[in-house]
Coordinates of N, CA and C in Angstrom, one line a residue:
M1 N -13.4 -33.0 1.0 CA -14.0 -30.9 1.1 C -15.1 -31.1 0.2
L2 N -14.5 -31.9 -1.2 CA -16.0 -31.6 -2.6 C -15.5 -33.5 -2.8
K3 N -16.6 -33.2 -3.3 CA -17.2 -34.7 -4.1 C -18.0 -34.7 -4.8
V4 N -17.6 -35.2 -6.2 CA -18.4 -35.2 -7.5 C -18.5 -36.6 -7.6
D5 N -19.6 -37.2 -7.9 CA -20.0 -38.4 -7.5 C -20.7 -38.7 -8.5
N6 N -20.3 -39.4 -9.5 CA -21.2 -40.2 -10.9 C -21.5 -39.1 -11.7
I7 N -21.4 -38.1 -12.0 CA -22.3 -36.9 -12.6 C -22.2 -37.3 -14.1
D8 N -23.3 -36.6 -14.5 CA -23.5 -37.1 -15.6 C -24.3 -35.6 -16.8
V9 N -23.5 -34.6 -17.6 CA -23.9 -33.6 -18.0 C -24.3 -33.2 -19.7
Y10 N -24.9 -32.7 -20.0 CA -25.1 -32.6 -21.6 C -25.4 -31.3 -21.6
Y11 N -24.8 -31.1 -23.0 CA -25.3 -30.0 -23.7 C -26.1 -30.3 -24.8
G12 N -27.2 -30.0 -24.7 CA -28.0 -30.2 -25.7 C -28.3 -32.0 -25.5
A13 N -28.2 -32.4 -27.2 CA -27.7 -33.6 -27.3 C -26.1 -34.7 -27.2
I14 N -25.3 -33.7 -26.9 CA -24.3 -33.9 -26.7 C -23.7 -34.4 -25.5
H15 N -23.3 -35.3 -24.9 CA -23.3 -35.9 -23.5 C -21.9 -35.9 -23.2
A16 N -21.6 -34.2 -22.2 CA -20.2 -34.1 -22.5 C -19.6 -34.6 -21.1
L17 N -19.8 -35.3 -20.3 CA -19.4 -35.3 -19.1 C -20.5 -37.0 -18.7
K18 N -19.6 -38.0 -18.9 CA -19.7 -39.3 -18.8 C -19.3 -39.8 -17.0
G19 N -20.5 -40.0 -16.4 CA -20.5 -40.8 -15.2 C -19.2 -40.3 -13.6
I20 N -18.8 -39.0 -14.0 CA -17.3 -38.3 -13.7 C -17.5 -38.6 -11.9
S21 N -16.8 -39.2 -11.7 CA -16.2 -39.1 -9.8 C -14.9 -38.4 -9.8
L22 N -15.0 -37.4 -8.8 CA -13.2 -37.4 -7.9 C -14.0 -36.8 -6.7
E23 N -12.9 -36.6 -6.2 CA -12.7 -36.4 -4.8 C -11.0 -35.1 -4.4
V24 N -11.8 -34.0 -3.8 CA -10.7 -33.1 -3.1 C -10.4 -32.8 -1.8
N25 N -9.6 -33.2 -1.1 CA -9.8 -33.1 0.3 C -8.8 -31.7 0.5
Q26 N -9.4 -31.5 2.0 CA -8.9 -30.1 2.4 C -7.8 -29.5 2.1
G27 N -6.9 -28.2 2.1 CA -5.8 -28.7 1.9 C -5.0 -28.9 0.4
E28 N -5.9 -29.8 -0.3 CA -5.1 -30.2 -1.8 C -4.8 -29.6 -2.7
I29 N -3.9 -29.6 -3.4 CA -4.3 -29.2 -4.9 C -4.4 -30.0 -5.5
V30 N -5.9 -30.3 -6.5 CA -5.7 -31.4 -7.5 C -6.2 -30.5 -8.6
T31 N -5.8 -31.7 -9.6 CA -5.4 -31.2 -11.3 C -6.1 -31.9 -12.2
L32 N -6.8 -31.4 -13.0 CA -7.5 -32.1 -14.1 C -6.8 -31.8 -15.2
I33 N -6.6 -33.0 -16.1 CA -5.3 -32.6 -16.8 C -6.5 -33.4 -18.4
G34 N -6.3 -33.3 -19.7 CA -6.7 -33.5 -20.6 C -6.8 -32.8 -22.1
A35 N -7.2 -33.1 -23.1 CA -6.9 -32.4 -24.1 C -8.1 -31.2 -24.5
N36 N -7.9 -31.0 -25.1 CA -9.5 -29.5 -25.4 C -10.4 -30.7 -25.9
G37 N -11.4 -29.7 -25.4 CA -13.1 -30.4 -25.5 C -13.2 -32.6 -24.4
A38 N -12.0 -32.2 -23.7 CA -12.2 -33.6 -22.7 C -13.1 -33.5 -22.0
G39 N -13.8 -32.6 -21.3 CA -14.8 -32.0 -20.1 C -14.3 -31.2 -19.1
K40 N -13.0 -30.6 -19.1 CA -12.3 -29.8 -17.7 C -13.3 -28.9 -17.3
S41 N -13.4 -28.1 -18.6 CA -13.7 -27.2 -18.5 C -15.8 -27.2 -17.8
T42 N -16.3 -28.1 -18.0 CA -17.5 -28.6 -17.6 C -17.5 -29.0 -16.6
T43 N -16.8 -29.5 -15.9 CA -16.5 -30.3 -14.5 C -16.5 -29.4 -13.7
L44 N -15.6 -28.1 -14.0 CA -15.3 -27.0 -13.4 C -16.8 -25.5 -13.2
K45 N -17.6 -26.0 -14.5 CA -19.1 -24.9 -14.4 C -19.7 -25.8 -13.5
T46 N -20.0 -27.2 -13.4 CA -20.9 -27.7 -12.9 C -21.1 -28.0 -11.2
I47 N -19.4 -27.6 -11.3 CA -19.0 -27.8 -9.8 C -19.6 -26.6 -9.0
S48 N -19.4 -25.3 -10.3 CA -19.6 -23.7 -9.4 C -21.1 -23.4 -9.8
G49 N -22.0 -24.4 -10.2 CA -23.8 -24.1 -10.5 C -23.9 -23.8 -12.3
L50 N -23.3 -23.5 -12.5 CA -23.3 -22.6 -13.7 C -24.0 -23.7 -14.9
L51 N -23.8 -24.6 -14.9 CA -24.6 -26.0 -15.4 C -25.3 -27.0 -14.3
K52 N -25.9 -27.6 -14.6 CA -26.6 -28.2 -14.1 C -26.6 -30.3 -14.5
P53 N -26.1 -31.0 -13.7 CA -26.1 -32.8 -13.9 C -27.0 -33.5 -14.5
K54 N -27.2 -34.0 -15.4 CA -28.7 -34.8 -15.7 C -28.8 -35.8 -14.4
S55 N -27.8 -36.4 -14.2 CA -27.9 -37.1 -12.8 C -26.5 -37.5 -11.9
G56 N -26.5 -37.8 -11.1 CA -25.4 -37.5 -10.3 C -25.3 -37.1 -9.4
A57 N -24.1 -36.3 -8.1 CA -24.6 -35.2 -7.0 C -23.0 -34.7 -7.3
I58 N -23.0 -33.5 -6.4 CA -21.7 -33.0 -6.1 C -22.3 -32.5 -4.4
Y59 N -20.8 -33.0 -3.7 CA -20.9 -32.5 -2.5 C -20.1 -31.5 -1.6
F60 N -20.3 -30.8 -1.1 CA -19.3 -29.5 -0.2 C -19.5 -29.6 0.9
E61 N -18.7 -30.0 1.9 CA -18.4 -30.0 3.1 C -19.3 -31.1 3.6
G62 N -19.2 -32.5 3.0 CA -20.9 -33.0 3.1 C -22.3 -32.9 3.0
Q63 N -22.5 -31.7 2.3 CA -23.5 -31.0 1.9 C -23.9 -31.2 0.5
N64 N -25.1 -32.0 0.5 CA -25.1 -32.0 -1.5 C -25.7 -30.3 -1.8
I65 N -24.7 -30.0 -3.1 CA -24.6 -28.9 -3.8 C -25.4 -28.7 -4.9
T66 N -25.8 -30.1 -5.7 CA -26.5 -30.4 -6.5 C -27.0 -29.2 -7.2
G67 N -27.3 -28.8 -8.0 CA -28.2 -27.9 -8.9 C -28.8 -26.1 -8.1
K68 N -27.6 -26.7 -7.0 CA -28.0 -24.9 -6.6 C -27.6 -23.8 -7.2
K69 N -27.9 -22.6 -7.3 CA -27.7 -21.4 -7.9 C -26.2 -21.1 -7.9
A70 N -25.1 -20.6 -8.6 CA -24.2 -19.9 -8.6 C -23.8 -18.9 -7.5
P71 N -24.5 -17.8 -6.8 CA -24.4 -17.2 -6.3 C -24.1 -17.7 -4.8
D72 N -25.3 -19.1 -4.8 CA -25.0 -19.7 -3.5 C -24.2 -20.5 -3.4
I73 N -23.6 -21.0 -4.1 CA -22.2 -22.1 -4.1 C -21.3 -20.8 -3.5
V74 N -21.2 -19.3 -4.6 CA -20.0 -18.9 -4.0 C -19.7 -18.4 -2.3
K75 N -21.5 -18.2 -2.0 CA -21.7 -17.6 -0.8 C -21.3 -19.0 -0.2
M76 N -21.1 -20.2 0.2 CA -20.9 -21.5 0.5 C -19.1 -21.5 0.3
G77 N -18.9 -20.7 -0.5 CA -17.0 -20.8 0.1 C -16.1 -21.4 -1.2
I78 N -17.2 -21.9 -2.3 CA -16.8 -22.4 -4.1 C -16.9 -20.9 -5.0
S79 N -15.3 -20.7 -5.4 CA -15.0 -19.3 -6.1 C -14.3 -20.0 -7.4
Q80 N -14.6 -19.7 -8.7 CA -14.2 -20.2 -10.1 C -13.5 -19.0 -10.5
V81 N -12.4 -19.1 -11.1 CA -11.6 -18.5 -11.7 C -11.8 -19.0 -13.2
P82 N -12.7 -18.0 -14.1 CA -13.0 -18.9 -15.5 C -11.9 -18.9 -16.2
E83 N -12.0 -19.5 -18.0 CA -11.0 -19.5 -18.5 C -11.5 -18.4 -19.4
G84 N -10.1 -17.8 -19.5 CA -9.8 -17.1 -20.6 C -9.8 -15.1 -19.6
R85 N -10.1 -15.5 -18.6 CA -10.1 -14.9 -17.4 C -11.4 -13.5 -16.7
R86 N -12.0 -13.4 -17.8 CA -13.7 -12.5 -17.7 C -13.8 -11.6 -16.6
V87 N -12.5 -10.8 -16.8 CA -12.6 -9.7 -16.4 C -13.2 -8.9 -16.8
F88 N -14.2 -8.1 -16.1 CA -14.9 -6.7 -16.2 C -14.1 -5.7 -16.9
A89 N -14.1 -5.9 -18.1 CA -13.1 -4.3 -18.9 C -13.4 -3.1 -19.0
N90 N -14.7 -2.9 -19.3 CA -14.8 -1.8 -18.4 C -14.9 -1.3 -16.9
L91 N -14.5 -2.0 -16.2 CA -14.6 -0.9 -15.0 C -13.3 -1.3 -14.7
T92 N -12.9 -0.4 -13.7 CA -11.5 -0.6 -13.3 C -11.1 -1.7 -12.3
V93 N -9.8 -2.0 -12.0 CA -9.1 -2.6 -11.6 C -10.2 -3.0 -10.0
L94 N -10.0 -1.7 -9.6 CA -10.8 -1.6 -8.0 C -11.9 -1.9 -7.9
E95 N -12.7 -1.8 -9.1 CA -13.9 -2.3 -9.5 C -14.3 -3.7 -9.2
N96 N -13.2 -4.0 -10.5 CA -13.0 -5.5 -10.5 C -13.2 -6.2 -9.0
L97 N -12.1 -5.6 -8.2 CA -12.3 -6.6 -6.8 C -13.2 -6.0 -6.2
E98 N -14.1 -5.1 -6.2 CA -15.0 -4.8 -5.4 C -15.7 -6.1 -5.5
L99 N -16.1 -5.9 -7.2 CA -17.0 -7.0 -7.2 C -16.7 -8.4 -6.5
G100 N -15.7 -8.8 -6.7 CA -15.3 -10.5 -6.2 C -16.4 -10.1 -4.5
A101 N -15.8 -9.1 -3.8 CA -16.5 -9.0 -2.7 C -18.4 -8.8 -2.9
Y102 N -19.1 -9.1 -4.0 CA -20.3 -8.7 -3.8 C -20.9 -9.3 -2.9
L103 N -21.3 -10.5 -2.5 CA -22.0 -11.1 -1.7 C -21.3 -11.1 0.1
R104 N -20.3 -10.3 0.1 CA -20.4 -10.0 1.9 C -20.9 -8.4 2.3
N105 N -20.3 -8.6 3.2 CA -20.5 -7.1 4.2 C -20.0 -6.8 5.3
D106 N -19.0 -7.8 5.3 CA -17.8 -7.2 6.2 C -17.0 -6.2 6.1
K107 N -17.5 -5.1 6.4 CA -16.1 -3.9 5.6 C -14.8 -4.1 5.8
Q108 N -14.2 -4.5 7.6 CA -13.5 -4.4 7.8 C -12.2 -5.7 6.8
G109 N -13.1 -7.0 7.1 CA -12.5 -8.0 6.5 C -12.0 -8.1 5.1
I110 N -13.2 -7.3 4.2 CA -13.0 -7.0 2.8 C -11.9 -6.2 2.6
Q111 N -11.5 -5.2 3.4 CA -10.3 -4.2 3.8 C -9.2 -5.2 3.1
E112 N -9.1 -6.2 4.6 CA -8.1 -6.9 5.4 C -8.0 -7.9 3.9
D113 N -8.5 -8.4 2.7 CA -8.5 -9.3 2.3 C -8.1 -8.6 0.7
M114 N -8.6 -7.3 0.4 CA -8.1 -6.2 -0.3 C -6.6 -6.0 -0.3
E115 N -6.0 -5.9 0.9 CA -4.9 -5.3 1.0 C -3.6 -6.8 0.9
K116 N -4.7 -8.1 1.4 CA -3.5 -9.2 0.8 C -3.4 -9.5 -0.7
V117 N -4.7 -9.4 -1.4 CA -4.5 -9.3 -2.4 C -3.0 -8.1 -3.7
F118 N -3.2 -7.3 -2.2 CA -2.0 -6.5 -3.3 C -0.8 -6.5 -2.6
V119 N -0.4 -7.3 -1.9 CA 0.7 -8.2 -1.4 C 0.7 -9.1 -2.2
R120 N 0.2 -10.0 -2.4 CA 0.2 -11.0 -3.6 C 0.5 -10.7 -5.3
F121 N -0.3 -9.5 -5.2 CA -0.1 -9.0 -6.8 C 0.3 -7.3 -6.6
P122 N 1.3 -7.4 -6.3 CA 1.9 -5.9 -6.1 C 1.2 -4.8 -7.4
R123 N 1.1 -5.6 -8.6 CA 1.2 -4.8 -10.2 C -0.2 -4.3 -10.0
L124 N -1.4 -4.9 -8.9 CA -2.8 -4.6 -9.3 C -3.2 -2.9 -8.4
K125 N -2.3 -2.7 -7.6 CA -2.2 -1.9 -6.8 C -1.7 -0.3 -7.3
E126 N -0.3 -1.2 -8.8 CA -0.6 0.3 -9.2 C -1.3 0.2 -10.1
R127 N -2.1 0.0 -10.4 CA -3.3 0.0 -11.3 C -4.9 -0.1 -11.4
L128 N -4.8 0.1 -10.0 CA -6.3 0.6 -9.2 C -7.0 1.0 -10.3
K129 N -7.1 2.4 -10.0 CA -8.0 3.0 -11.6 C -8.2 3.0 -13.2
Q130 N -6.8 1.8 -13.0 CA -7.3 1.4 -14.7 C -8.1 0.9 -15.1
L131 N -8.4 0.6 -16.2 CA -10.0 -0.3 -16.8 C -8.9 -1.6 -17.1
A132 N -9.7 -2.2 -16.6 CA -9.5 -4.1 -16.8 C -9.3 -4.6 -18.0
G133 N -9.4 -3.6 -19.0 CA -9.7 -4.4 -20.3 C -8.1 -3.5 -20.8
T134 N -7.7 -2.7 -20.1 CA -6.3 -2.2 -20.7 C -5.2 -2.9 -20.0
L135 N -5.1 -3.8 -19.2 CA -4.2 -4.8 -18.8 C -3.5 -5.6 -20.0
S136 N -2.3 -6.1 -19.7 CA -2.0 -7.2 -20.3 C -2.4 -8.1 -19.6
G137 N -2.2 -9.4 -20.6 CA -2.8 -10.9 -20.7 C -2.5 -11.5 -19.2
G138 N -1.2 -11.4 -18.8 CA -1.0 -11.8 -17.2 C -1.5 -11.2 -16.2
E139 N -1.7 -9.8 -16.3 CA -2.1 -8.9 -14.8 C -3.6 -9.0 -15.2
Q140 N -3.9 -9.6 -16.6 CA -5.7 -9.7 -16.2 C -5.7 -11.3 -15.2
Q141 N -4.9 -12.2 -15.6 CA -4.9 -13.2 -14.9 C -4.7 -13.0 -13.7
M142 N -4.0 -12.0 -13.0 CA -4.1 -11.6 -12.1 C -4.6 -11.0 -11.2
L143 N -5.8 -10.5 -12.1 CA -6.9 -9.8 -11.5 C -8.0 -10.8 -11.4
A144 N -8.4 -11.5 -12.2 CA -9.4 -12.8 -12.4 C -9.3 -13.7 -10.7
M145 N -7.8 -13.6 -10.8 CA -7.4 -14.5 -9.1 C -7.5 -13.6 -8.3
G146 N -6.7 -12.6 -8.3 CA -7.5 -11.7 -7.1 C -9.0 -11.2 -7.0
R147 N -9.9 -11.3 -7.9 CA -11.3 -11.3 -7.6 C -12.2 -12.5 -7.3
A148 N -11.6 -13.6 -7.4 CA -11.9 -14.7 -6.6 C -12.0 -14.5 -5.7
L149 N -10.5 -14.2 -5.3 CA -9.6 -14.6 -3.7 C -10.7 -13.6 -2.8
M150 N -11.4 -12.7 -3.1 CA -12.6 -11.6 -2.4 C -13.4 -12.3 -1.7
S151 N -13.9 -13.2 -2.6 CA -15.1 -13.7 -1.9 C -14.2 -15.0 -0.8
R152 N -13.6 -14.8 -0.5 CA -12.8 -15.8 0.8 C -13.5 -16.9 0.3
P153 N -12.6 -17.3 -0.8 CA -13.0 -18.7 -0.8 C -12.3 -20.2 0.0
R154 N -13.2 -21.3 -0.3 CA -12.3 -22.2 0.6 C -12.0 -23.5 -0.4
V155 N -12.6 -23.3 -1.5 CA -11.8 -23.8 -2.5 C -11.9 -23.0 -3.5
L156 N -10.9 -23.3 -4.4 CA -10.8 -22.7 -5.5 C -10.8 -22.9 -6.5
L157 N -11.6 -22.9 -7.5 CA -11.4 -23.3 -8.9 C -10.5 -22.5 -10.5
L158 N -9.8 -23.2 -10.5 CA -9.3 -22.4 -11.6 C -9.2 -22.5 -12.8
D159 N -9.8 -22.7 -14.3 CA -9.6 -23.0 -15.1 C -8.9 -22.1 -16.1
E160 N -7.4 -23.3 -16.2 CA -6.9 -22.2 -17.8 C -5.9 -21.1 -17.5
P161 N -5.2 -21.1 -16.1 CA -5.2 -20.0 -15.8 C -3.7 -19.7 -16.5
S162 N -2.7 -20.9 -17.5 CA -1.9 -20.2 -17.8 C -2.1 -20.0 -19.3
M163 N -2.9 -20.0 -19.9 CA -3.7 -19.8 -21.1 C -3.2 -18.8 -21.5
G164 N -2.0 -18.8 -22.6 CA -2.3 -17.5 -23.5 C -0.9 -16.7 -23.0
L165 N -0.6 -17.1 -21.8 CA 0.8 -16.3 -21.2 C 2.1 -16.6 -21.1
A166 N 3.3 -15.8 -21.4 CA 4.7 -15.7 -21.6 C 5.0 -16.9 -20.6
P167 N 5.9 -17.8 -20.8 CA 6.4 -19.1 -20.2 C 7.4 -18.0 -19.2
I168 N 7.3 -17.1 -18.8 CA 8.0 -16.2 -17.4 C 6.9 -15.8 -16.5
L169 N 5.5 -15.4 -17.1 CA 4.2 -15.2 -16.3 C 3.8 -16.5 -15.9
V170 N 3.8 -17.6 -16.4 CA 3.5 -18.7 -16.3 C 3.7 -19.1 -14.8
Q171 N 5.1 -19.7 -14.9 CA 5.7 -19.5 -13.5 C 5.3 -19.0 -12.5
E172 N 5.6 -17.3 -13.1 CA 4.9 -16.5 -11.7 C 3.3 -16.9 -11.1
I173 N 2.6 -17.2 -12.1 CA 1.1 -17.6 -12.1 C 1.4 -19.0 -11.1
F174 N 2.2 -19.7 -11.5 CA 2.1 -21.2 -10.9 C 2.6 -21.1 -9.4
N175 N 3.6 -20.3 -9.3 CA 4.1 -20.1 -7.7 C 2.7 -19.5 -6.9
I176 N 1.8 -18.1 -7.3 CA 1.2 -18.1 -6.7 C -0.3 -18.9 -5.9
I177 N -0.7 -19.6 -7.3 CA -1.5 -20.7 -6.9 C -1.1 -21.7 -5.5
K178 N 0.7 -22.4 -5.9 CA 1.0 -22.8 -4.6 C 0.9 -22.1 -3.3
D179 N 1.3 -20.5 -3.5 CA 0.8 -19.4 -2.0 C 0.0 -19.7 -1.7
I180 N -1.0 -19.7 -2.2 CA -2.5 -19.3 -2.1 C -3.5 -20.6 -1.7
N181 N -2.9 -21.7 -1.9 CA -2.9 -23.2 -1.3 C -2.0 -23.6 -0.1
A182 N -0.5 -23.0 0.1 CA -0.2 -22.8 1.2 C -0.9 -21.8 2.5
T183 N -1.5 -20.9 1.6 CA -1.8 -20.5 3.1 C -3.8 -20.6 3.5
G184 N -3.8 -22.2 3.1 CA -5.2 -22.2 3.4 C -6.0 -22.7 2.8
T185 N -5.6 -22.3 1.1 CA -7.0 -22.6 0.3 C -7.0 -23.7 -0.7
T186 N -7.8 -24.4 -0.5 CA -8.1 -25.9 -0.9 C -8.6 -25.6 -2.7
I187 N -7.7 -25.9 -3.8 CA -7.5 -25.8 -5.3 C -7.9 -26.3 -6.1
L188 N -8.8 -26.2 -7.0 CA -9.1 -28.1 -7.7 C -8.8 -27.0 -9.3
L189 N -7.3 -27.8 -10.0 CA -7.3 -26.6 -11.2 C -7.1 -27.5 -12.9
V190 N -8.0 -26.5 -13.1 CA -8.0 -27.5 -14.8 C -6.9 -26.3 -15.9
E191 N -6.1 -27.5 -16.3 CA -4.5 -26.7 -16.9 C -4.3 -28.0 -18.5
Q192 N -4.0 -27.1 -19.5 CA -3.4 -27.4 -20.9 C -2.1 -27.9 -20.2
N193 N -1.3 -27.0 -19.5 CA -0.2 -27.1 -19.4 C 0.3 -28.3 -18.0
A194 N 0.3 -29.5 -19.0 CA 0.2 -30.4 -17.8 C 1.4 -31.1 -17.0
H195 N 2.6 -30.4 -17.5 CA 3.5 -30.8 -16.7 C 3.7 -29.8 -15.7
M196 N 3.6 -28.4 -15.8 CA 3.7 -27.8 -15.0 C 2.0 -28.0 -13.6
A197 N 1.3 -28.1 -14.0 CA -0.1 -28.6 -13.2 C 0.0 -30.0 -12.3
L198 N 1.1 -31.1 -13.2 CA 1.5 -32.2 -12.2 C 2.6 -31.4 -11.0
S199 N 3.7 -30.6 -11.7 CA 4.4 -30.8 -11.0 C 4.0 -29.9 -9.5
I200 N 2.7 -29.1 -9.4 CA 2.5 -28.7 -8.2 C 1.2 -29.3 -7.5
A201 N 0.7 -30.7 -8.3 CA -0.6 -30.7 -7.7 C 0.0 -31.9 -7.0
H202 N -0.8 -32.4 -5.5 CA -0.8 -33.7 -4.6 C -1.6 -34.6 -5.5
K203 N -2.7 -34.6 -6.6 CA -3.6 -35.4 -7.2 C -3.9 -34.9 -8.1
A204 N -3.8 -36.0 -9.3 CA -4.5 -35.9 -11.1 C -5.4 -36.5 -11.2
Y205 N -6.0 -36.5 -12.4 CA -7.4 -37.0 -12.8 C -7.0 -36.8 -14.4
V206 N -7.1 -37.9 -15.1 CA -6.5 -37.2 -16.5 C -8.3 -37.6 -17.2
L207 N -9.0 -36.7 -17.9 CA -9.8 -36.5 -18.8 C -9.8 -37.3 -19.8
E208 N -10.9 -37.4 -20.8 CA -10.5 -38.1 -22.3 C -11.9 -38.0 -22.6
T209 N -12.4 -37.6 -23.2 CA -13.9 -37.6 -23.9 C -15.1 -38.1 -23.0
G210 N -14.8 -36.7 -22.0 CA -16.2 -37.3 -20.8 C -15.7 -38.5 -19.3
K211 N -14.5 -39.0 -19.9 CA -14.9 -39.9 -18.6 C -12.7 -39.7 -18.0
I212 N -13.0 -40.2 -17.1 CA -11.3 -40.1 -16.3 C -11.0 -41.6 -16.7
V213 N -9.6 -41.5 -16.9 CA -8.9 -42.2 -17.5 C -8.5 -42.9 -16.4
L214 N -7.3 -42.3 -16.1 CA -6.2 -42.3 -14.9 C -6.5 -41.2 -14.0
S215 N -5.9 -41.8 -13.0 CA -6.3 -41.2 -11.5 C -5.1 -41.4 -10.6
G216 N -4.4 -40.4 -9.7 CA -4.0 -40.9 -8.4 C -3.0 -39.8 -8.2
P217 N -1.6 -39.9 -7.3 CA -0.9 -39.0 -7.2 C -0.5 -38.2 -8.3
A218 N -0.2 -36.7 -8.0 CA 0.6 -35.9 -9.2 C 1.8 -37.2 -9.8
Q219 N 2.7 -36.9 -8.5 CA 4.3 -37.3 -9.1 C 4.3 -38.7 -10.0
E220 N 3.1 -39.4 -9.5 CA 2.9 -40.7 -10.0 C 2.7 -40.5 -11.4
L221 N 1.5 -39.8 -11.7 CA 1.1 -39.6 -12.8 C 2.1 -39.0 -14.2
A222 N 3.0 -38.0 -13.4 CA 3.8 -37.4 -14.1 C 5.1 -38.6 -14.5
Q223 N 5.3 -39.7 -13.7 CA 5.8 -40.6 -14.1 C 5.6 -41.8 -15.2
S224 N 4.2 -41.9 -15.3 CA 3.7 -43.0 -16.3 C 3.9 -42.5 -17.8
E225 N 4.4 -43.6 -18.0 CA 4.6 -43.6 -20.0 C 3.2 -43.0 -20.2
E226 N 2.0 -43.5 -20.0 CA 0.8 -43.0 -20.7 C 0.7 -41.8 -20.9
V227 N 0.8 -41.2 -19.4 CA 0.8 -39.7 -19.5 C 1.8 -39.1 -20.1
K228 N 3.3 -39.7 -19.9 CA 4.4 -38.7 -21.1 C 3.7 -38.7 -22.2
K229 N 3.1 -39.5 -22.8 CA 3.3 -40.0 -24.6 C 1.9 -39.5 -24.5
A230 N 0.8 -39.2 -23.6 CA -0.9 -38.4 -24.3 C 0.1 -36.9 -23.9
Y231 N 0.4 -36.1 -22.7 CA 0.0 -35.3 -22.4 C 1.5 -34.2 -22.2
L232 N 2.9 -34.9 -22.0 CA 3.9 -34.7 -21.7 C 5.3 -34.4 -22.7
G233 N 5.1 -34.8 -23.8 CA 5.4 -34.6 -25.1 C 6.7 -35.6 -25.1
G234 N 6.6 -36.8 -24.2 CA 7.2 -37.5 -24.6 C 7.1 -38.8 -24.4

């Protein structure tokens, strides 16, 4: 469904991604794990059109989307939940969710999707008129995910969804990610918490300094001595 083919990305003179290739099949949860600065967020930003690769290509459902503008990529069906949540702090919860549907004009569909968001995140419904900046970290993460779902994505890119959250909330967020996937959305997940990421993913890639050094079924990587030592504290 999504194919990244040998991309190179630079920040000025810094070679951030070095010939990265990965594939995400329909219905999968695929995770990218690696240390800070390995290139995980850069990979997501390049897929969503915020960065342009110097070489290589990105394909979505067989179509070359390399270099397309970010709004066009959202329109095609790829949405990103950015690292650090990035909710619009001075807008209400409702306004944030409405902005997620900015590119849509099917009023009834938008209303239906809004109801689905409230079923998945009941706390957001309770806080509709509240300014997003006054929500807790966990609630902001839920809002960022709800906002992305309002664009009705076929592929959801999640960048560090558990960052800064209490362990009990991390479990809740991961249960929600599994549920979003079970209802038909394909997911590419970047996550510092390698243990949690590998526990819900079908497939995993390990990044080190801009290169993929390991890949395979998530369960296998979770058992790999190399991965255990480097990322699972064992």
